[in-house]
mmCIF file of C-alpha atoms in Angstrom:
data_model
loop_
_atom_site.group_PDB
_atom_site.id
_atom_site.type_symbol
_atom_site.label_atom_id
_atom_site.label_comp_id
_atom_site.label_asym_id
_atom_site.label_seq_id
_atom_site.Cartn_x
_atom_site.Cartn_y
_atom_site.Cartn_z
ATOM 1 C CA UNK A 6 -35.584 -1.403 6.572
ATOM 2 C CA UNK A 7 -33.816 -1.552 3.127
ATOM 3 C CA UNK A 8 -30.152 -1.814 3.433
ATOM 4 C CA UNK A 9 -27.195 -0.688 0.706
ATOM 5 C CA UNK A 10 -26.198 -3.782 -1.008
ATOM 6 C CA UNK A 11 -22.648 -3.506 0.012
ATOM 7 C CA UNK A 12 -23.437 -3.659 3.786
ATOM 8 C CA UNK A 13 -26.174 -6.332 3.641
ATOM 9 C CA UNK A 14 -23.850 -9.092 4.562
ATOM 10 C CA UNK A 15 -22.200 -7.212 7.540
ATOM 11 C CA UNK A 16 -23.576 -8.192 11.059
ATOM 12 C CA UNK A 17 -26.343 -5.158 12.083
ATOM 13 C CA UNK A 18 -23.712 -4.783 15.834
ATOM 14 C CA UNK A 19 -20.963 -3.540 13.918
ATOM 15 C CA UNK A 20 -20.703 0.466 14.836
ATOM 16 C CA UNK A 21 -18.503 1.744 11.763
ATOM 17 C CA UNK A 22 -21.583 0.137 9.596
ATOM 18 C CA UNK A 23 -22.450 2.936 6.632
ATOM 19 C CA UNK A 24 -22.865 2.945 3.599
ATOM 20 C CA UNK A 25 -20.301 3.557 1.240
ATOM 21 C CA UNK A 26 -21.475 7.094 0.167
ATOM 22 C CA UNK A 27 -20.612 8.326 3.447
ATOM 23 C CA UNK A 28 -17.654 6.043 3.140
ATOM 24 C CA UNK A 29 -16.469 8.367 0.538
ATOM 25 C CA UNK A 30 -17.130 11.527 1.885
ATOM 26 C CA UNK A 31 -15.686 10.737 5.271
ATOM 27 C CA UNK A 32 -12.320 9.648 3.273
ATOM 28 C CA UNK A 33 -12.465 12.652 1.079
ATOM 29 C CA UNK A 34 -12.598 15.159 4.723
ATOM 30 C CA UNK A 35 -9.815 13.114 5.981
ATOM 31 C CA UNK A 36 -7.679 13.207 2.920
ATOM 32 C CA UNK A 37 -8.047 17.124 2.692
ATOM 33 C CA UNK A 38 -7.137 17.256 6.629
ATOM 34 C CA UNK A 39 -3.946 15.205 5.661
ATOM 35 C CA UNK A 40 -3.229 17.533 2.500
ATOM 36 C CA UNK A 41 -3.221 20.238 4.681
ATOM 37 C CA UNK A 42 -0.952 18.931 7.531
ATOM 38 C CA UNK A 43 1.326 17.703 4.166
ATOM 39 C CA UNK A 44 1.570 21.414 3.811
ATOM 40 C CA UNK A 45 2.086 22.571 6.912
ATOM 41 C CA UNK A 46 4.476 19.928 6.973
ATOM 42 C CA UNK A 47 6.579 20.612 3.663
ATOM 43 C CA UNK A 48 6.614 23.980 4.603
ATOM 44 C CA UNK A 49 7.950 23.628 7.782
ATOM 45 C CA UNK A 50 5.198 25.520 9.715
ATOM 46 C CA UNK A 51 5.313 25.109 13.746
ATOM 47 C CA UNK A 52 1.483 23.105 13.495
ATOM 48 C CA UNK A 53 2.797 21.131 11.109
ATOM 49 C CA UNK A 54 4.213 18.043 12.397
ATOM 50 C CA UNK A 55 1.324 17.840 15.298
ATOM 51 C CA UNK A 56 -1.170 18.429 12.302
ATOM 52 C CA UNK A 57 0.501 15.698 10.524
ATOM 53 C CA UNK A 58 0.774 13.303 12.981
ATOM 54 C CA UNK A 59 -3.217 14.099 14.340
ATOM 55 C CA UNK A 60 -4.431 13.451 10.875
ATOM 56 C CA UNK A 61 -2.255 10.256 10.388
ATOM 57 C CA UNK A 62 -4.173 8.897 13.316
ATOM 58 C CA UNK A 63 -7.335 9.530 12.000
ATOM 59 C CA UNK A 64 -6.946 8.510 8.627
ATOM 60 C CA UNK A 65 -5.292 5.165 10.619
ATOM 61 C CA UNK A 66 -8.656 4.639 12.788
ATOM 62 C CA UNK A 67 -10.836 5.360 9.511
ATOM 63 C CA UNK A 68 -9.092 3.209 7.516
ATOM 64 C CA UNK A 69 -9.401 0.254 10.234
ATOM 65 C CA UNK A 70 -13.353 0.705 10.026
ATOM 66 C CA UNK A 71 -12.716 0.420 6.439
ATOM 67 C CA UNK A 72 -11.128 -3.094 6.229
ATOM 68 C CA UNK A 73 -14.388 -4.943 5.727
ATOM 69 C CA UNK A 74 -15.130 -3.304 2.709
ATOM 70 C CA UNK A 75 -11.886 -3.119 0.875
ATOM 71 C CA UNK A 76 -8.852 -4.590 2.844
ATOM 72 C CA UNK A 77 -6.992 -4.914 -0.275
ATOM 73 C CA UNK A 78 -6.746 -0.961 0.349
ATOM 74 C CA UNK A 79 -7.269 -0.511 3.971
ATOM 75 C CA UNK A 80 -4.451 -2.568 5.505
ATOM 76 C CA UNK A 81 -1.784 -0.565 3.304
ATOM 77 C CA UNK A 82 -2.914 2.309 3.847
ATOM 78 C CA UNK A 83 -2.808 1.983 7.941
ATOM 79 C CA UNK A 84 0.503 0.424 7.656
ATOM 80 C CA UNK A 85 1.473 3.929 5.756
ATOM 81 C CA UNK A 86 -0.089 6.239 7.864
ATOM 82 C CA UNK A 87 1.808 4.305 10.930
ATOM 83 C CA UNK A 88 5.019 4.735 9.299
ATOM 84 C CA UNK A 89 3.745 8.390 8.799
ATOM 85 C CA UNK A 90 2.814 8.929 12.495
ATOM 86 C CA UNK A 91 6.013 7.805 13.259
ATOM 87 C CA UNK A 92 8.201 9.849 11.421
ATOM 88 C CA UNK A 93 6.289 12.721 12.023
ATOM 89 C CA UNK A 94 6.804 12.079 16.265
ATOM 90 C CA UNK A 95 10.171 10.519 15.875
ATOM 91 C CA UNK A 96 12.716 12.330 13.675
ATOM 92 C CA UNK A 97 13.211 16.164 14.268
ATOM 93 C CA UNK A 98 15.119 17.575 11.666
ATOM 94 C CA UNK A 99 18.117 20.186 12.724
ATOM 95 C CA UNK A 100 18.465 18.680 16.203
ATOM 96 C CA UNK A 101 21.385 17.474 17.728
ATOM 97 C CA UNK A 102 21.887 14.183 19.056
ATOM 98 C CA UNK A 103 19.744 11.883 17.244
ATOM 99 C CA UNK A 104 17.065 11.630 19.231
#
């Protein structure tokens, strides 16, 4: 069995193993579910926040299956889309009281 050249070195037990096409087109589905919840968000839509905060977490669990092919990338990107999920459950904007 021939394997990509990018995933040769990766042990054959690991269960986010791919190769990097479908990488790519995983990140590209997840990055148009998080442009959409953007919107929903920026617009101030009722699914927008819940949207948000669903595609934050994952775009966070895709991006941890990512980190042995780029973690250069990866590890910002889930500290980001923690900080996301967080705002997005956290602050609610024209509420009283703080919390």
């Amino acid at each position: 069995m021939r394997h990509h050249p990018a995933t040769r070195d990766l042990p054959a037990d690991r269960l986010f193993r791919r190769p990097l096409t479908a990488w790519g087109w995983i990140h590209i589905v997840v990055g148009l579910a998080l442009v959409i919840a953007g919107m929903g968000v920026v617009t101030n839509k009722s699914w927008g926040r819940g949207a948000g905060a669903v595609a934050a977490g994952i775009s966070l669990i895709t991006q941890f299956m990512f980190v042995p092919y780029y973690p250069l990338w990866a590890i910002p990107m889930m500290a980001l889309d923690l900080l996301i999920i967080f705002a997005l459950t956290r602050f609610h904007v024209g509420t009283n009281g703080g919390w």
